[in-house]
Amino acid sequence: MAENVKVAVVGVGNNTSALVQGITFYRNTGSLVGIRRPEIVGLGVGDIDFVAAFALSDGKVGRDLHEAIFVPPNNFPRLDVELPPSGVTVQRGLVDSTEIERVAHALTGAEVLLYSAPSGRPGTAQAYAEAALMAGAAFINTTSDAVAREPLWLKRFEEAGLPLLGDDLASQFGTSVVHHALLRLLEERGLTLASSYQVNLGGTEDFRNLVENSNTKKQSKLNVLGSDKVQMAPLGYLPHLQSQKIAHVNIEAQGWGETAVSLDVRLKVHDPSGAAGVNIDLIRIAATALRAGRGGYPAEAASFLKSPPGTAI
Amino acid sequence: MAENVKVAVVGVGNNTSALVQGITFYRNTGSLVGIRRPEIVGLGVGDIDFVAAFALSDGKVGRDLHEAIFVPPNNFPRLDVELPPSGVTVQRGLVDSTEIERVAHALTGAEVLLYSAPSGRPGTAQAYAEAALMAGAAFINTTSDAVAREPLWLKRFEEAGLPLLGDDLASQFGTSVVHHALLRLLEERGLTLASSYQVNLGGTEDFRNLVENSNTKKQSKLNVLGSDKVQMAPLGYLPHLQSQKIAHVNIEAQGWGETAVSLDVRLKVHDPSGAAGVNIDLIRIAATALRAGRGGYPAEAASFLKSPPGTAI
Amino acid sequence: MAENVKVAVVGVGNNTSALVQGITFYRNTGSLVGIRRPEIVGLGVGDIDFVAAFALSDGKVGRDLHEAIFVPPNNFPRLDVELPPSGVTVQRGLVDSTEIERVAHALTGAEVLLYSAPSGRPGTAQAYAEAALMAGAAFINTTSDAVAREPLWLKRFEEAGLPLLGDDLASQFGTSVVHHALLRLLEERGLTLASSYQVNLGGTEDFRNLVENSNTKKQSKLNVLGSDKVQMAPLGYLPHLQSQKIAHVNIEAQGWGETAVSLDVRLKVHDPSGAAGVNIDLIRIAATALRAGRGGYPAEAASFLKSPPGTAI
Amino acid sequence: MAENVKVAVVGVGNNTSALVQGITFYRNTGSLVGIRRPEIVGLGVGDIDFVAAFALSDGKVGRDLHEAIFVPPNNFPRLDVELPPSGVTVQRGLVDSTEIERVAHALTGAEVLLYSAPSGRPGTAQAYAEAALMAGAAFINTTSDAVAREPLWLKRFEEAGLPLLGDDLASQFGTSVVHHALLRLLEERGLTLASSYQVNLGGTEDFRNLVENSNTKKQSKLNVLGSDKVQMAPLGYLPHLQSQKIAHVNIEAQGWGETAVSLDVRLKVHDPSGAAGVNIDLIRIAATALRAGRGGYPAEAASFLKSPPGTAI
């Protein structure tokens, strides 16, 4: 039986809340509901121990991890599981590269550093990657900032014999997954796409940031499966949805004789669950590679990432 | 360039209307919209000539095929294409086996006999298969009645060097196709199905027959992908829908941490288009096999049929 | 302050479960959420005491009312409220008129007899009405069986100075309410209805009975607002829905220049809540009329009933 | 029989296209489909003659009105009606107040000036109102710019004995109409609103302007029926929708026992039809008032306007 994986996490937002709660939930209940891979090389989804956590907000720093995950603006629901104190106190995250050594020191004993902070701060992501290198830990970058797809970083991890996983987490089940699957199905069956749109509504802090930082005044086209007929309506931040996301997807197509085919889909998911359901696999892949002495990018992580090494920066 | 395929058709309902109109439409316009396979061994979708047609209703027998396809209860829409007289007069179909020779004689010159009558009369289906054998034509059984999956029939066609395709047409794009694809997607991504239902509403004569002959008082379970959690609500016959089918599909599932995921889909298609889009491929596969002297069941037809040879009768 | 109303109930199904639980819930919490009329002549929704209950199934007879409401096939959810023993033991209901006296005796002290059994047994409904007359209680018939709209019964209650309310409960909020409101809106705004359908799916025992006893093979037309363009698809019994009802409503119409307007609605409700939300008002109206010595049909009940006195039998 | 109303129109966009085409369509066909009021004081919907039209774009000025209404970015569909040349040549609209006299002169003979330009240019709206006063015509302001709700303007029209109708057209049938009706229904039935949202997607030039000029980054709350629980997601401009608008409306509420009720609506309409269906009534009300010598604001216009006189500016 494999030993539990020792994980440090950067970012104590909704995704971390879903991950931390879920691990305890599955460990306690033995449930296999909603799990993609019950076991990866001997590691179950409950076989994870958190050994350190970093955050920036005053409300979270200094609190036990099991309390900090419920501090607003976090709004992922409480799962039906008891969470006694974890023994892990959230530490202040780094804000510049002078603090790398402090963080590296705090990582002592961690096998995997999961970087789960908001996207948009590549310098910070790379500083944590540096700390992981110093501490001898695998690094997982779930943000869209370039780390693993940056050849120099990948080379350094390879040389150090440490795994580097990233970039940009693909959700276990979200709007893109469903939209792509339906468009692919249409194509396979020989239907011709006429038009398609996607509307996404959410209530998390991450969603609010996305809304405020995107140029929502212009409609954008999704380049999906080579088609330019798929349009993305502006994101809508609706606080009452909390950590749920609602998507409306429409597909208009033509079949035999150019007759009309139409598909309307409404999807409702908890966004942080989609992230946690993938992070749990990345952590186990990273630990397995580390323990086997395989440095660099483990190929088996590919289907979980939107921008793996080789993607344009 | 291959010669046009000579086709005789049994049944002049909506599916034949969609097929006949569509072939002329594509031949005239050169459009490739809604076509799964533009070419099969040199044969385009317009490379089909009808040489005989059989029906039972007084309103259709004796009329030109291009008129008969619009006789009620047919309600597939008129496509945007001119249909001058076809030169093929609809003949009275057989009602018992004493007429097999008459039909076989009428098939002279036909390469393929497409059996596109309503399901539920296996004796009639087999009588037409007999006529095809006599006339040296390939036979396509689109109904759920057992012909191709009946080993004795298959053997007879093999021995005669004639192709036999069937049974039970799978639509190019319908409720099952979409429902299966979404359930498969869920499974791939590791979600756990909680419940699912499918409601189908239609307005064709075929649909009315289905409604009246099914035991709609009991809900039935669909055995989809090994799950017993997928339920089928009674079919609803709504005449105003004409040849359109509307389906409501719901899927409730659980993801990471047993959090809820729900998907609601509304699908609107022209049922006869879905049939024609597959028949056009079966005809070309049958002709190609016949011309190559390959008797029996052509393996390349498998993905178009629900009950191919090997299926339990 | 008015005294609590003393109520006896016939039928311990989902509707009674929703009513009994809801009364305690509102009494304990003081919540006003989901309540149409917080007070009717001094009576709040918590001002109800159950004094007797009748059922037929062995699993319910002899148990405390607060236990019996959870016995299968009941499947209305447990509300978030403590239910200590009610002190009311469910008695065996009557099966023929020889038992009227026994029931009348058991009604001693009851001001209102709420008849909430399944529809379809007019003799039983009238036997309980007889018992109410004997016991000097108001009678509420929530079934579609004719009691209040039967002139002879109405006359007897009038003469006895006892209120008689019925027949056929109109839900507080259900498919009909929404469908009618939208069709009326269309009409007010001058749009012309082209077609409309309604699909209802449910999982209660009542729903199963409806499905099995209706002629679901034929589609039926709803005569809504004088239109014959509204169609009712067969009901679908989907056990996993439990006490929830899901309805799909479609409306196709034409506006200025005969351009198309379409509306698709999905409604999800707990059917028993819709019944309880109306029963709570009927009980208070009945008690108020009784206490004021007003016999016969109280006009203020009209909007809660589908077949009040004056409706054809 | 009343004489036809002589109308001049400012703005030759989609709304004017729908109005102009529809009037001819109804006159030719005698259809009453989609019409709210077949007759207003003797005036049918076909009893309108256009006598002048003003636009600013080079593509429209100088062309016959029946051609100009199809010039891009107009994208309202061609109705099924022949449109021979109207004899009305589109004139260049005014850009500043020095041109009022020119316009007033061009209005000679017009009874009603329909101001149907884009909102957001109050000076222009008022310049046309001035021209109407000079020419002795009634004025209809369909934009949200303040004219009729500006007391000084109202007084001037009253004193001149000329009708003034406005401001801000309420669509015959749109998202607000449906959303309000459902929220009102909920309230009437005693349900408690939990949350609600509205998403609007459209493809007209007007829609694009709205999207670009609104602060779509912030979600906005709709103050509907006194509730602050109704949220408006950012508008989405999807060009392929052309003159269609698609809205997704969700309502979550609670009924008896605080059990959940949810409603999801998808609405599809042609926006310009909704405008034309109201303009046709405003024109006839204006003409009727003018002919009766009633100056100022005709009360019967109230239900067609969002900001009638008395509304805060």
XYZ file of N, CA and C in Angstrom, chain C residues 125-298:
522
model
N -66.483 9.178 -1.124
C -66.486 10.611 -0.827
C -67.815 11.006 -0.189
N -68.906 10.514 -0.738
C -70.221 10.895 -0.224
C -70.509 10.271 1.140
N -69.962 9.080 1.383
C -70.146 8.467 2.701
C -69.481 9.327 3.778
N -68.296 9.853 3.461
C -67.636 10.730 4.435
C -68.404 12.047 4.599
N -68.978 12.537 3.497
C -69.782 13.759 3.593
C -70.962 13.513 4.542
N -71.558 12.337 4.432
C -72.668 11.950 5.312
C -72.210 11.956 6.775
N -71.017 11.396 6.993
C -70.485 11.349 8.359
C -70.251 12.763 8.898
N -69.781 13.653 8.027
C -69.560 15.039 8.455
C -70.877 15.686 8.851
N -71.911 15.436 8.051
C -73.244 15.975 8.378
C -73.700 15.481 9.750
N -73.540 14.189 9.973
C -73.933 13.613 11.258
C -73.191 14.245 12.427
N -71.870 14.476 12.185
C -71.023 14.948 13.278
C -71.049 16.470 13.413
N -71.731 17.145 12.494
C -71.790 18.613 12.573
C -70.497 19.286 12.165
N -69.776 18.688 11.192
C -68.510 19.272 10.736
C -68.641 19.811 9.314
N -67.838 20.818 9.014
C -67.737 21.283 7.622
C -67.031 20.190 6.812
N -67.302 20.138 5.492
C -66.695 19.096 4.652
C -65.982 19.744 3.470
N -64.744 19.315 3.248
C -63.967 19.806 2.094
C -63.652 18.620 1.197
N -64.120 18.665 -0.026
C -63.830 17.591 -0.979
C -62.771 18.052 -1.971
N -61.554 17.531 -1.840
C -60.466 17.969 -2.729
C -60.398 17.116 -3.988
N -61.196 16.043 -4.064
C -61.135 15.154 -5.238
C -62.039 15.666 -6.347
N -61.898 15.031 -7.532
C -62.734 15.439 -8.658
C -64.108 14.757 -8.621
N -64.328 13.869 -7.652
C -65.646 13.244 -7.518
C -66.668 14.311 -7.129
N -67.904 14.134 -7.609
C -68.913 15.168 -7.386
C -69.517 15.092 -5.997
N -69.345 16.119 -5.207
C -70.053 16.258 -3.942
C -70.645 17.674 -3.878
N -69.770 18.660 -3.821
C -70.264 20.038 -3.677
C -71.032 20.496 -4.918
N -70.679 19.967 -6.081
C -71.387 20.402 -7.278
C -72.627 19.542 -7.527
N -72.945 18.689 -6.582
C -74.157 17.853 -6.617
C -75.226 18.609 -5.806
N -76.243 19.184 -6.496
C -77.173 20.094 -5.810
C -77.811 19.506 -4.543
N -78.092 18.189 -4.563
C -78.752 17.627 -3.376
C -77.858 17.674 -2.147
N -76.582 17.371 -2.350
C -75.648 17.442 -1.226
C -75.492 18.874 -0.730
N -75.405 19.791 -1.656
C -75.231 21.181 -1.251
C -76.426 21.628 -0.403
N -77.627 21.228 -0.858
C -78.845 21.598 -0.126
C -78.818 21.033 1.305
N -78.389 19.802 1.448
C -78.370 19.196 2.782
C -77.419 19.931 3.722
N -76.249 20.321 3.194
C -75.304 21.062 4.044
C -75.849 22.452 4.374
N -76.477 23.092 3.376
C -77.076 24.412 3.644
C -78.102 24.319 4.773
N -78.951 23.326 4.656
C -80.013 23.175 5.649
C -79.469 22.862 7.043
N -78.327 22.159 7.034
C -77.735 21.814 8.329
C -76.881 22.949 8.883
N -76.742 24.028 8.106
C -75.904 25.136 8.559
C -74.421 24.786 8.559
N -74.053 23.818 7.725
C -72.648 23.378 7.683
C -72.017 23.729 6.329
N -70.796 24.221 6.331
C -70.126 24.562 5.061
C -69.755 23.300 4.269
N -69.884 23.419 2.964
C -69.471 22.336 2.046
C -68.576 22.954 0.969
N -67.310 22.529 0.920
C -66.365 23.115 -0.027
C -65.897 22.045 -1.007
N -65.882 22.363 -2.283
C -65.419 21.414 -3.301
C -65.931 21.876 -4.641
N -65.637 21.159 -5.696
C -64.853 19.932 -5.768
C -63.567 20.206 -6.553
N -62.601 19.349 -6.352
C -61.397 19.321 -7.172
C -60.482 20.516 -6.931
N -59.526 20.249 -6.115
C -58.541 21.248 -5.717
C -57.775 21.842 -6.909
N -57.651 23.150 -6.969
C -56.743 23.789 -7.933
C -55.418 24.027 -7.229
N -54.329 23.555 -7.808
C -53.034 23.684 -7.142
C -52.626 25.154 -6.989
N -51.852 25.410 -5.937
C -51.349 26.775 -5.722
C -50.487 27.236 -6.894
N -49.704 26.315 -7.431
C -48.801 26.662 -8.528
C -48.436 25.387 -9.253
N -48.976 25.186 -10.435
C -48.679 23.983 -11.190
C -48.641 24.284 -12.673
N -48.590 23.239 -13.468
C -48.455 23.424 -14.909
C -49.610 24.248 -15.486
N -50.830 23.932 -15.082
C -51.979 24.643 -15.644
C -51.909 26.132 -15.336
N -51.554 26.435 -14.109
C -51.496 27.840 -13.705
C -50.532 28.612 -14.616
N -49.357 28.040 -14.841
C -48.344 28.716 -15.661
C -48.775 28.752 -17.136
N -49.263 27.630 -17.621
C -49.648 27.543 -19.031
C -50.784 28.534 -19.339
N -51.798 28.543 -18.475
C -52.908 29.490 -18.679
C -52.415 30.935 -18.650
N -51.559 31.237 -17.693
C -51.095 32.618 -17.558
C -50.374 33.059 -18.827
N -49.569 32.173 -19.398
C -48.818 32.559 -20.597
C -49.746 32.676 -21.807
N -50.721 31.793 -21.911
C -51.652 31.880 -23.044
C -52.503 33.142 -22.936
N -52.869 33.474 -21.706
C -53.667 34.690 -21.502
C -52.829 35.923 -21.870
N -51.564 35.887 -21.484
C -50.666 37.003 -21.784
C -50.546 37.203 -23.293
N -50.351 36.112 -23.999
C -50.273 36.158 -25.455
C -51.496 36.853 -26.037
N -52.643 36.451 -25.521
C -53.911 36.967 -26.037
C -54.043 38.471 -25.752
N -53.721 38.842 -24.534
C -53.771 40.262 -24.153
C -52.903 41.123 -25.063
N -51.729 40.575 -25.441
C -50.801 41.371 -26.241
C -51.092 41.249 -27.724
N -52.114 40.509 -28.089
C -52.534 40.454 -29.488
C -51.786 39.449 -30.337
N -51.044 38.534 -29.714
C -50.387 37.504 -30.523
C -51.394 36.400 -30.852
N -51.124 35.685 -31.943
C -52.030 34.619 -32.358
C -51.371 33.273 -32.097
N -52.061 32.440 -31.324
C -51.525 31.132 -30.972
C -51.460 30.236 -32.207
N -50.328 29.598 -32.430
C -50.208 28.641 -33.542
C -50.350 27.214 -33.012
N -49.608 26.876 -31.979
C -49.712 25.544 -31.384
C -49.115 25.598 -29.995
N -49.449 24.608 -29.200
C -48.923 24.569 -27.846
C -49.012 23.147 -27.325
N -48.044 22.765 -26.522
C -48.170 21.461 -25.874
C -47.682 21.534 -24.442
N -48.059 20.489 -23.723
C -47.723 20.385 -22.311
C -47.368 18.931 -22.035
N -46.227 18.698 -21.419
C -45.811 17.352 -21.026
C -45.644 17.357 -19.515
N -46.228 16.392 -18.821
C -46.109 16.318 -17.368
C -45.479 14.999 -16.939
N -44.485 15.105 -16.079
C -43.777 13.934 -15.575
C -43.795 13.977 -14.052
N -44.116 12.857 -13.417
C -44.159 12.859 -11.960
C -43.837 11.506 -11.386
N -43.653 11.444 -10.072
C -43.214 10.206 -9.458
C -44.031 9.763 -8.259
N -45.205 10.376 -8.029
C -45.997 9.950 -6.870
C -46.936 8.816 -7.250
N -47.487 8.182 -6.219
C -48.479 7.126 -6.401
C -49.705 7.683 -7.130
N -50.118 8.898 -6.779
C -51.240 9.548 -7.464
C -50.953 9.667 -8.950
N -49.741 10.029 -9.260
C -49.360 10.204 -10.656
C -49.402 8.855 -11.371
N -48.924 7.814 -10.706
C -48.954 6.487 -11.292
C -50.393 6.055 -11.578
N -51.282 6.335 -10.638
C -52.690 5.997 -10.855
C -53.256 6.747 -12.051
N -52.949 8.015 -12.132
C -53.416 8.832 -13.251
C -52.951 8.243 -14.576
N -51.666 7.888 -14.632
C -51.100 7.342 -15.861
C -51.803 6.047 -16.235
N -52.014 5.188 -15.244
C -52.583 3.874 -15.553
C -54.062 3.940 -15.874
N -54.750 4.915 -15.322
C -56.186 4.983 -15.569
C -56.569 5.877 -16.727
N -55.613 6.628 -17.231
C -55.960 7.490 -18.357
C -55.704 6.723 -19.644
N -56.389 7.144 -20.661
C -56.155 6.532 -21.963
C -54.994 7.263 -22.614
N -53.801 6.869 -22.219
C -52.642 7.652 -22.636
C -52.267 7.413 -24.084
N -52.924 6.455 -24.742
C -52.538 6.212 -26.126
C -53.025 7.297 -27.058
N -54.082 7.936 -26.669
C -54.556 9.039 -27.493
C -54.029 10.343 -26.903
N -53.629 11.225 -27.765
C -53.267 12.535 -27.246
C -54.561 13.264 -26.960
N -54.584 14.093 -25.972
C -55.818 14.806 -25.703
C -55.588 16.287 -25.911
N -56.672 16.962 -26.228
C -56.566 18.399 -26.405
C -57.046 19.076 -25.144
N -56.349 20.086 -24.768
C -56.796 20.872 -23.639
C -57.643 22.002 -24.185
N -58.808 22.165 -23.616
C -59.583 23.318 -24.024
C -59.226 24.468 -23.100
N -58.255 25.227 -23.554
C -57.733 26.301 -22.717
C -58.102 27.631 -23.342
N -58.789 28.451 -22.609
C -59.133 29.787 -23.092
C -59.814 29.705 -24.457
N -60.605 28.672 -24.637
C -61.371 28.560 -25.873
C -60.564 28.090 -27.066
N -59.301 27.730 -26.864
C -58.488 27.314 -28.008
C -58.452 25.795 -28.119
N -58.435 25.307 -29.338
C -58.289 23.862 -29.521
C -56.874 23.542 -30.003
N -55.979 24.478 -29.841
C -54.620 24.293 -30.350
C -53.631 23.845 -29.272
N -54.142 23.582 -28.080
C -53.255 23.219 -26.986
C -53.344 21.725 -26.755
N -52.211 21.048 -26.885
C -52.242 19.602 -26.756
C -51.498 19.121 -25.528
N -52.004 18.012 -25.022
C -51.515 17.417 -23.797
C -50.831 16.122 -24.200
N -49.550 16.017 -23.972
C -48.866 14.755 -24.237
C -49.186 13.789 -23.097
N -49.041 12.486 -23.337
C -49.319 11.533 -22.265
C -48.476 11.829 -21.031
N -49.044 11.565 -19.871
C -48.318 11.718 -18.616
C -47.214 10.672 -18.534
N -46.142 11.009 -17.917
C -45.057 10.037 -17.742
C -44.781 9.817 -16.261
N -44.837 8.549 -15.843
C -44.553 8.213 -14.444
C -43.074 7.856 -14.310
N -42.325 8.700 -13.661
C -40.885 8.488 -13.479
C -40.598 8.430 -11.982
N -40.532 7.226 -11.428
C -40.470 7.088 -9.966
C -39.369 7.906 -9.305
N -38.237 8.069 -9.987
C -37.134 8.767 -9.317
C -37.464 10.227 -9.020
N -38.477 10.768 -9.655
C -38.844 12.163 -9.379
C -39.477 12.308 -7.998
N -39.928 11.171 -7.452
C -40.610 11.192 -6.155
C -41.756 12.209 -6.177
N -41.818 13.118 -5.232
C -43.002 14.000 -5.212
C -42.826 15.244 -6.083
N -41.763 15.269 -6.848
C -41.599 16.405 -7.758
C -42.360 16.183 -9.066
N -42.819 17.264 -9.634
C -43.391 17.197 -10.968
C -42.559 18.086 -11.872
N -42.280 17.570 -13.066
C -41.585 18.377 -14.064
C -42.511 18.526 -15.250
N -42.644 19.748 -15.726
C -43.484 19.969 -16.904
C -42.690 20.708 -17.962
N -42.885 20.297 -19.205
C -42.340 21.012 -20.350
C -43.519 21.628 -21.098
N -43.499 22.935 -21.245
C -44.586 23.635 -21.931
C -43.991 24.375 -23.123
N -44.600 24.196 -24.272
C -44.162 24.921 -25.457
C -45.316 25.733 -26.017
N -45.019 26.941 -26.439
C -46.030 27.781 -27.079
C -45.416 28.376 -28.338
N -46.059 28.133 -29.472
C -45.635 28.751 -30.727
C -46.736 29.725 -31.139
N -46.341 30.941 -31.468
C -47.343 31.950 -31.797
C -46.834 32.824 -32.921
N -47.683 33.759 -33.343
C -47.276 34.708 -34.375
C -47.597 36.121 -33.922
N -46.659 36.993 -34.186
C -46.849 38.402 -33.854
C -47.018 39.227 -35.122
N -46.708 40.505 -35.037
C -46.818 41.453 -36.152
C -46.171 40.886 -37.426
N -46.891 40.965 -38.527
C -46.376 40.478 -39.805
C -46.312 38.967 -39.858
N -47.033 38.330 -38.948
C -47.041 36.862 -38.836
C -45.655 36.294 -38.552
N -44.772 37.085 -37.966
C -43.447 36.558 -37.590
C -43.591 35.647 -36.363
N -42.665 34.698 -36.266
C -42.768 33.660 -35.231
C -42.333 34.150 -33.852
N -43.045 33.678 -32.845
C -42.687 33.887 -31.441
C -42.712 32.510 -30.800
N -41.658 32.140 -30.082
C -41.769 30.855 -29.401
C -41.306 30.942 -27.970
N -41.980 30.170 -27.144
C -41.759 30.156 -25.705
C -41.620 28.701 -25.260
N -40.546 28.394 -24.570
C -40.379 27.068 -23.998
C -40.143 27.195 -22.509
N -40.912 26.457 -21.752
C -40.851 26.583 -20.305
C -40.616 25.213 -19.685
N -39.739 25.173 -18.697
C -39.581 23.974 -17.877
C -39.914 24.367 -16.450
N -40.825 23.638 -15.874
C -41.315 23.941 -14.526
C -41.030 22.752 -13.630
N -40.554 23.003 -12.445
C -40.280 21.926 -11.483
C -40.892 22.327 -10.146
N -41.817 21.523 -9.661
C -42.494 21.827 -8.391
C -42.696 20.547 -7.589
N -42.967 20.707 -6.301
C -43.441 19.594 -5.493
C -44.960 19.625 -5.515
N -45.549 18.652 -6.182
C -46.996 18.610 -6.300
C -47.716 18.696 -4.952
N -47.321 17.908 -3.943
C -48.058 17.948 -2.677
C -47.995 19.324 -2.003
N -46.931 20.074 -2.244
C -46.870 21.424 -1.696
C -47.945 22.307 -2.313
N -48.159 22.126 -3.611
C -49.194 22.900 -4.295
C -50.573 22.603 -3.739
N -50.797 21.346 -3.338
C -52.088 20.976 -2.752
C -52.205 21.522 -1.324
N -51.141 21.348 -0.536
C -51.195 21.782 0.864
C -51.369 23.296 0.956
N -50.730 24.020 0.029
C -50.822 25.479 0.036
C -52.228 25.978 -0.215
N -53.068 25.134 -0.813
C -54.473 25.499 -1.020
C -55.344 24.933 0.103
N -55.042 23.709 0.536
C -55.826 23.113 1.625
C -55.783 23.972 2.884
N -54.645 24.576 3.147
C -54.519 25.400 4.355
C -55.489 26.587 4.308
N -55.779 27.072 3.100
C -56.738 28.174 2.979
C -58.172 27.672 3.059
N -58.433 26.525 2.419
C -59.796 25.968 2.451
C -60.210 25.621 3.878
N -59.280 25.062 4.654
C -59.584 24.704 6.044
C -59.981 25.948 6.832
N -59.218 27.022 6.629
C -59.515 28.240 7.403
C -60.814 28.893 6.943
N -61.076 28.819 5.637
C -62.352 29.357 5.139
C -63.512 28.533 5.694
N -63.340 27.213 5.709
C -64.409 26.338 6.199
C -64.689 26.609 7.683
N -63.614 26.726 8.459
C -63.788 26.937 9.897
C -64.448 28.282 10.179
N -64.005 29.294 9.423
C -64.566 30.633 9.614
C -66.058 30.642 9.312
N -66.437 29.950 8.217
C -67.855 29.898 7.847
C -68.650 29.127 8.907
N -68.094 28.009 9.350
C -68.773 27.194 10.362
C -69.021 27.997 11.633
N -67.963 28.674 12.060
C -68.075 29.438 13.319
C -69.059 30.590 13.186
N -69.223 31.084 11.956
C -70.168 32.187 11.730
C -71.564 31.645 11.410
N -71.700 30.326 11.437
C -73.009 29.740 11.176
C -73.447 29.798 9.723
N -72.472 29.998 8.795
C -72.822 30.061 7.380
C -72.753 28.658 6.777
N -73.888 28.080 6.436
C -73.912 26.750 5.826
C -73.774 26.852 4.316
N -73.552 25.713 3.656
C -73.459 25.685 2.191
C -72.088 26.107 1.699
N -72.047 26.575 0.470
C -70.781 26.840 -0.213
C -70.302 28.276 0.031
N -69.168 28.457 0.629
C -68.650 29.815 0.870
C -67.991 30.364 -0.403
